[in-house]
Coordinates of C-alpha atoms in Angstrom, one line a residue:
X1 CA -12.3 -96.4 -22.0
X2 CA -11.4 -92.7 -20.4
X3 CA -8.0 -92.8 -19.9
X4 CA -7.1 -90.5 -16.7
X5 CA -5.9 -86.9 -18.4
X6 CA -4.1 -85.1 -15.5
X7 CA -2.5 -82.3 -17.2
X8 CA 1.2 -80.6 -16.8
X9 CA -0.4 -77.3 -15.9
X10 CA -0.8 -75.5 -12.3
X11 CA -3.1 -72.9 -10.6
X12 CA -1.4 -70.0 -9.6
X13 CA -3.1 -70.3 -6.5
X14 CA -4.2 -73.8 -5.4
X15 CA -0.9 -75.5 -6.9
X16 CA -3.4 -78.2 -8.2
X17 CA -3.1 -79.9 -11.2
X18 CA -5.9 -79.6 -13.4
X19 CA -7.0 -83.3 -13.3
X20 CA -10.3 -83.4 -15.5
X21 CA -11.5 -87.3 -14.5
X22 CA -11.2 -85.9 -10.9
X23 CA -13.2 -83.3 -11.6
X24 CA -15.7 -85.2 -13.7
X25 CA -16.1 -87.6 -10.7
X26 CA -16.6 -84.7 -7.8
X27 CA -19.4 -83.5 -10.5
X28 CA -20.9 -86.7 -11.0
X29 CA -21.4 -86.7 -7.2
X30 CA -22.6 -83.0 -7.1
X31 CA -25.8 -84.1 -9.4
X32 CA -27.2 -86.7 -6.6
X33 CA -26.6 -84.4 -3.9
X34 CA -29.9 -84.1 -2.1
X35 CA -30.8 -80.0 -2.7
X36 CA -27.6 -79.0 -4.3
X37 CA -28.8 -75.4 -4.4
X38 CA -29.0 -75.0 -1.2
X39 CA -25.4 -76.8 -0.2
X40 CA -22.9 -74.6 -2.5
X41 CA -21.1 -73.3 0.4
X42 CA -20.5 -76.2 2.5
X43 CA -19.2 -77.6 -1.1
X44 CA -17.0 -74.7 -1.9
X45 CA -13.8 -76.8 -2.1
X46 CA -15.1 -79.2 -4.4
X47 CA -17.5 -76.6 -6.5
X48 CA -14.5 -74.8 -6.6
X49 CA -12.1 -77.1 -8.2
X50 CA -14.5 -78.4 -10.9
X51 CA -15.3 -75.1 -12.3
X52 CA -11.5 -74.3 -12.3
X53 CA -11.1 -77.5 -14.5
X54 CA -14.2 -75.6 -16.6
X55 CA -12.6 -72.4 -16.9
X56 CA -9.0 -74.0 -17.8
X57 CA -11.2 -76.7 -20.6
X58 CA -12.7 -73.6 -22.1
X59 CA -9.3 -72.2 -22.5
X60 CA -7.8 -74.6 -23.9
X61 CA -10.7 -76.1 -26.2
X62 CA -12.3 -73.1 -27.8
X63 CA -9.3 -70.2 -27.4
X64 CA -6.2 -72.4 -28.5
X65 CA -5.7 -72.4 -32.4
X66 CA -5.6 -76.3 -32.1
X67 CA -7.7 -76.7 -29.1
X68 CA -7.6 -79.4 -26.8
X69 CA -9.5 -83.1 -27.4
X70 CA -8.9 -83.9 -23.5
X71 CA -10.3 -80.3 -23.0
X72 CA -13.1 -80.9 -25.7
X73 CA -14.1 -84.4 -23.9
X74 CA -14.6 -83.5 -20.5
X75 CA -16.4 -80.0 -21.2
X76 CA -19.0 -82.1 -23.5
X77 CA -19.2 -85.2 -20.8
X78 CA -19.6 -82.4 -18.0
X79 CA -22.9 -81.0 -20.7
X80 CA -24.2 -84.5 -21.8
X81 CA -24.9 -85.2 -18.1
X82 CA -26.6 -82.0 -17.7
X83 CA -28.9 -82.5 -20.6
X84 CA -29.7 -85.8 -20.0
X85 CA -32.1 -84.6 -17.0
X86 CA -34.2 -83.5 -19.6
X87 CA -34.8 -86.9 -20.5
X88 CA -36.3 -90.1 -18.4
X89 CA -34.5 -92.8 -18.5
X90 CA -37.0 -95.1 -15.8
X91 CA -33.9 -95.3 -13.7
X92 CA -33.8 -94.3 -9.8
X93 CA -35.9 -91.2 -9.2
X94 CA -33.0 -90.0 -7.0
X95 CA -31.2 -89.1 -10.3
X96 CA -33.2 -86.5 -11.2
X97 CA -33.5 -84.2 -7.8
X98 CA -31.2 -81.6 -9.2
X99 CA -32.8 -81.3 -12.9
X100 CA -34.0 -78.0 -11.8
X101 CA -30.8 -76.6 -9.9
X102 CA -30.2 -73.1 -11.0
X103 CA -26.2 -74.1 -10.3
X104 CA -26.5 -76.8 -12.7
X105 CA -28.4 -74.2 -15.6
X106 CA -25.9 -71.4 -14.6
X107 CA -22.5 -73.7 -15.3
X108 CA -24.4 -75.5 -18.7
X109 CA -24.9 -71.8 -20.0
X110 CA -21.3 -71.0 -18.6
X111 CA -20.0 -73.6 -21.3
X112 CA -22.4 -74.1 -23.6
X113 CA -22.2 -70.2 -24.6
X114 CA -18.8 -69.9 -25.3
X115 CA -19.0 -73.3 -27.0
X116 CA -21.8 -72.6 -29.4
X117 CA -19.8 -69.1 -30.3
X118 CA -17.3 -71.5 -31.1
X119 CA -19.4 -73.7 -33.4
X120 CA -20.7 -71.2 -35.3
X121 CA -17.5 -69.5 -35.6
X122 CA -16.8 -72.5 -38.0
X123 CA -19.3 -71.4 -40.8
X124 CA -19.6 -68.3 -42.8
X125 CA -23.4 -67.2 -41.3
X126 CA -23.4 -64.2 -43.3
X127 CA -23.4 -66.3 -46.8
X128 CA -26.9 -67.1 -45.8
X129 CA -28.5 -64.7 -45.7
X130 CA -29.9 -62.4 -47.9
X131 CA -29.9 -65.3 -50.9
X132 CA -32.7 -67.5 -52.3
X133 CA -33.0 -69.8 -49.7
X134 CA -35.6 -72.1 -51.2
X135 CA -33.0 -72.3 -54.6
X136 CA -30.4 -72.7 -52.2
X137 CA -32.1 -76.0 -50.4
X138 CA -32.9 -77.4 -53.2
X139 CA -29.3 -77.4 -54.3
X140 CA -27.7 -78.6 -50.8
X141 CA -30.3 -82.0 -50.9
X142 CA -29.8 -82.6 -54.5
X143 CA -26.0 -82.7 -53.8
X144 CA -25.9 -84.7 -50.0
X145 CA -29.1 -87.3 -50.8
X146 CA -26.7 -89.3 -52.1
X147 CA -22.8 -88.3 -52.1
X148 CA -20.3 -90.2 -53.8
X149 CA -18.4 -92.6 -51.6
X150 CA -15.9 -90.9 -49.2
X151 CA -12.6 -92.8 -48.3
X152 CA -13.9 -93.8 -45.1
X153 CA -17.2 -95.4 -46.5
X154 CA -15.3 -97.4 -48.6
X155 CA -13.8 -98.8 -45.2
X156 CA -16.2 -99.8 -44.1
X157 CA -17.6 -101.6 -47.1
X158 CA -14.2 -103.2 -47.9
X159 CA -12.5 -103.4 -45.2
X160 CA -14.1 -103.1 -41.4
X161 CA -13.5 -106.6 -39.0
X162 CA -15.8 -107.9 -36.1
X163 CA -14.4 -106.0 -34.5
X164 CA -14.1 -102.9 -35.9
X165 CA -18.4 -103.2 -36.2
X166 CA -18.4 -103.9 -32.5
X167 CA -16.6 -100.4 -31.9
X168 CA -19.2 -98.6 -34.5
X169 CA -22.2 -100.6 -32.7
X170 CA -21.0 -99.7 -28.9
X171 CA -20.0 -96.4 -29.7
X172 CA -23.5 -95.9 -31.8
X173 CA -25.6 -97.0 -28.9
X174 CA -25.3 -94.0 -26.8
X175 CA -27.6 -92.0 -29.2
X176 CA -29.1 -95.7 -31.1
X177 CA -30.5 -96.9 -27.5
X178 CA -32.6 -93.1 -27.3
X179 CA -33.1 -92.1 -30.5
X180 CA -35.6 -89.3 -31.3
X181 CA -36.0 -88.8 -27.5
X182 CA -35.4 -84.9 -28.5
X183 CA -37.7 -84.8 -30.9
X184 CA -40.8 -84.6 -28.5
X185 CA -39.4 -81.5 -26.8
X186 CA -40.3 -79.2 -30.1
X187 CA -44.3 -81.2 -29.8
X188 CA -45.4 -79.0 -27.8
X189 CA -47.3 -75.5 -28.9
X190 CA -50.4 -74.5 -31.2
X191 CA -50.8 -77.1 -33.7
X192 CA -50.3 -76.9 -37.0
X193 CA -49.0 -78.8 -40.6
X194 CA -45.5 -78.7 -39.1
X195 CA -46.3 -80.1 -35.6
X196 CA -48.0 -82.6 -37.4
X197 CA -45.3 -83.8 -39.4
X198 CA -42.8 -83.9 -36.6
X199 CA -45.7 -85.7 -34.9
X200 CA -45.8 -88.5 -37.7
X201 CA -42.0 -88.5 -37.6
X202 CA -41.7 -89.3 -33.6
X203 CA -44.6 -91.9 -34.1
X204 CA -42.1 -93.5 -36.7
X205 CA -39.4 -93.7 -35.0
X206 CA -41.5 -95.0 -32.4
X207 CA -43.3 -97.5 -34.0
X208 CA -46.5 -96.3 -33.5
X209 CA -46.3 -97.0 -30.2
X210 CA -45.3 -100.4 -29.8
X211 CA -42.5 -101.4 -28.8
X212 CA -41.2 -104.2 -30.9
X213 CA -41.2 -102.1 -33.7
X214 CA -39.3 -98.9 -32.1
X215 CA -36.0 -98.0 -34.2
X216 CA -34.2 -98.6 -30.4
X217 CA -35.5 -102.1 -30.2
X218 CA -33.5 -102.9 -33.8
X219 CA -30.7 -102.1 -31.8
X220 CA -30.8 -103.4 -29.1
X221 CA -31.3 -106.6 -31.1
X222 CA -28.5 -105.7 -32.5
X223 CA -26.5 -105.5 -29.7
X224 CA -27.9 -108.5 -28.1
X225 CA -27.5 -111.1 -31.5
X226 CA -23.1 -110.0 -31.1
X227 CA -23.3 -110.4 -27.5
X228 CA -22.9 -107.0 -26.3
X229 CA -24.3 -104.4 -23.6
X230 CA -27.8 -103.4 -23.7
X231 CA -27.7 -101.2 -21.1
X232 CA -27.8 -97.2 -22.6
X233 CA -24.7 -95.6 -22.0
X234 CA -23.0 -99.2 -21.6
X235 CA -20.4 -97.4 -23.7
X236 CA -20.2 -94.4 -22.5
X237 CA -16.2 -94.2 -22.3
X238 CA -15.9 -95.1 -25.7
X239 CA -17.5 -91.8 -27.3
X240 CA -15.4 -88.9 -28.7
X241 CA -16.1 -85.8 -27.7
X242 CA -17.1 -85.0 -31.5
X243 CA -20.7 -87.0 -30.7
X244 CA -20.9 -85.8 -27.9
X245 CA -21.1 -82.6 -29.3
X246 CA -23.3 -84.0 -31.9
X247 CA -26.0 -84.8 -29.5
X248 CA -25.5 -81.5 -27.0
X249 CA -26.1 -79.6 -30.1
X250 CA -29.4 -81.3 -30.9
X251 CA -30.5 -79.9 -27.1
X252 CA -29.7 -76.5 -27.7
X253 CA -32.1 -76.4 -30.6
X254 CA -34.4 -78.0 -29.7
X255 CA -34.6 -76.9 -25.9
X256 CA -34.9 -73.2 -27.5
X257 CA -37.6 -71.9 -29.1
X258 CA -36.2 -69.8 -30.7
X259 CA -33.3 -72.0 -32.8
X260 CA -36.5 -73.8 -34.3
X261 CA -35.9 -73.3 -37.9
X262 CA -32.4 -74.3 -36.8
X263 CA -34.0 -77.3 -35.7
X264 CA -35.5 -78.1 -39.0
X265 CA -32.6 -77.3 -40.9
X266 CA -30.7 -79.9 -38.9
X267 CA -33.4 -82.5 -38.5
X268 CA -33.8 -81.8 -42.3
X269 CA -30.0 -82.6 -42.9
X270 CA -29.9 -86.0 -40.4
X271 CA -32.4 -88.0 -41.9
X272 CA -32.1 -87.3 -46.0
X273 CA -28.2 -88.5 -45.2
X274 CA -28.9 -91.5 -43.3
X275 CA -30.1 -93.6 -45.9
X276 CA -26.1 -93.7 -47.6
X277 CA -24.3 -93.0 -44.3
X278 CA -25.6 -96.6 -43.9
X279 CA -25.2 -98.5 -46.2
X280 CA -21.7 -99.4 -45.8
X281 CA -22.3 -100.0 -42.3
X282 CA -25.0 -102.3 -44.1
X283 CA -22.8 -103.5 -46.7
X284 CA -20.2 -104.5 -43.6
X285 CA -22.5 -106.5 -41.7
X286 CA -23.3 -108.7 -45.3
X287 CA -19.6 -109.2 -45.7
X288 CA -18.9 -110.5 -42.6
X289 CA -21.4 -112.5 -42.5
X290 CA -24.2 -111.6 -39.9
X291 CA -27.4 -112.1 -39.7
X292 CA -30.5 -110.0 -40.4
X293 CA -31.1 -109.4 -37.0
X294 CA -27.0 -107.9 -36.1
X295 CA -27.7 -105.4 -39.2
X296 CA -31.6 -104.8 -38.6
X297 CA -31.0 -100.9 -37.2
X298 CA -29.0 -99.7 -40.2
X299 CA -31.8 -101.8 -42.3
X300 CA -35.1 -100.3 -40.9
X301 CA -33.0 -96.9 -41.4
X302 CA -32.3 -97.2 -44.7
X303 CA -35.5 -98.0 -45.7
X304 CA -37.8 -95.2 -43.7
X305 CA -35.4 -92.2 -43.4
X306 CA -35.6 -91.5 -47.4
X307 CA -39.2 -91.1 -47.3
X308 CA -38.9 -88.9 -43.8
X309 CA -35.8 -86.8 -45.1
X310 CA -38.7 -86.1 -48.1
X311 CA -40.9 -85.2 -44.9
X312 CA -38.6 -83.0 -44.0
X313 CA -38.2 -81.0 -47.1
X314 CA -41.2 -81.0 -48.7
X315 CA -43.8 -80.6 -45.6
X316 CA -41.6 -78.2 -43.2
X317 CA -38.3 -77.2 -44.3
X318 CA -40.2 -75.7 -47.7
X319 CA -43.2 -74.4 -46.4
X320 CA -41.6 -72.7 -43.0
X321 CA -39.5 -70.4 -45.9
X322 CA -42.8 -69.3 -47.0
X323 CA -44.4 -68.9 -43.0
X324 CA -40.8 -67.0 -42.0
X325 CA -39.2 -65.1 -45.3
X326 CA -37.0 -63.1 -43.2
X327 CA -35.6 -65.7 -40.8
X328 CA -35.7 -68.4 -43.4
X329 CA -31.8 -68.1 -43.8
X330 CA -31.5 -70.0 -40.4
X331 CA -33.0 -73.0 -41.9
X332 CA -29.6 -73.5 -44.1
X333 CA -27.6 -72.3 -40.9
X334 CA -29.1 -75.7 -39.3
X335 CA -28.4 -78.0 -42.2
X336 CA -24.6 -76.8 -42.3
X337 CA -24.1 -76.5 -39.2
X338 CA -25.9 -80.5 -38.7
X339 CA -24.2 -81.3 -41.7
X340 CA -20.5 -80.0 -40.5
X341 CA -21.1 -81.9 -37.0
X342 CA -22.0 -85.1 -38.6
X343 CA -19.0 -85.3 -40.8
X344 CA -16.7 -84.2 -37.6
X345 CA -18.4 -87.3 -35.6
X346 CA -18.6 -89.4 -38.7
X347 CA -14.8 -89.1 -38.6
X348 CA -13.8 -89.4 -34.9
X349 CA -15.6 -92.4 -34.8
X350 CA -13.9 -94.0 -38.0
X351 CA -10.7 -93.4 -35.8
X352 CA -11.8 -95.0 -33.2
X353 CA -13.0 -97.8 -35.2
X354 CA -9.8 -98.2 -36.7
X355 CA -8.1 -98.5 -33.8
X356 CA -10.5 -101.5 -32.9
X357 CA -9.3 -103.1 -36.3
X358 CA -5.8 -103.3 -34.9
X359 CA -6.2 -105.1 -31.9
X360 CA -5.3 -108.4 -32.4
X361 CA -8.2 -111.1 -31.5

């Protein structure tokens, strides 16, 4: 569960301790406040506390050498709760009464601008400029499509217990149950070959419009067979900030058309790296004696994403390099950024899985 996080830091003016949990609960209440933007003055004390926690967290997460995991988690949870309003979850319509709130947009930008600067600083952006993008992309794909098994992958394959497997599935359900939804945000506009590739990819992920064959349905089946909750976000409190950051980053690059090339690069890496990334999970399931239904999500992705990676390279990334020669380096940037986000996320998830493995059943 999300542990209470009260930091022993006192604000000079209010003498109130920073408490991320309390601020997040207040924020959740704001989301369903009727006509939020018209009642900001009435809610000033609550809003001031939320913003104070956000400002403190921004400094702790992005403006200190080591960063602070509690601050990262708080900020990514706030961003996630704002971003999820862009997708319809078939829940109460009241959940969306503030989806166009200017205040929420301002708050998102307040966090996102600093976070994205921090993220981009992790990469040598200049190294992607002035090079043969097509050659560099081919080299990266060749290296990443079937990399050597890492220590963590060997752990999943050879040591993972059923408790760890259940933790892995629980954390993965946050994204797995709404998988590929963000692709839909890129499909508007003038029809073209790239648009057609993305549409084909979306249709594959959505089972050609047949719910039973939608990839997220396979995840539901896994959860059901393991006796776990199937409701979206049921295990939200188990999700590390690194995975939330990966999800929130996808909202950044899909919602802003100026980031389209970065999105294509990121999606390319995501699709081509899935089969090698999931094979250790599949192997763990077989070693543990799980049924095909209890590993079905891994199985279907290993099967189809090899083809999806080829589509993204041959039919999307390479044609876009020809169309946007001056900006094509952003495809490399998006590729490497997604690789970095994914690596960081997998390490955090593995740590959480290992902790579950240590629990005596």
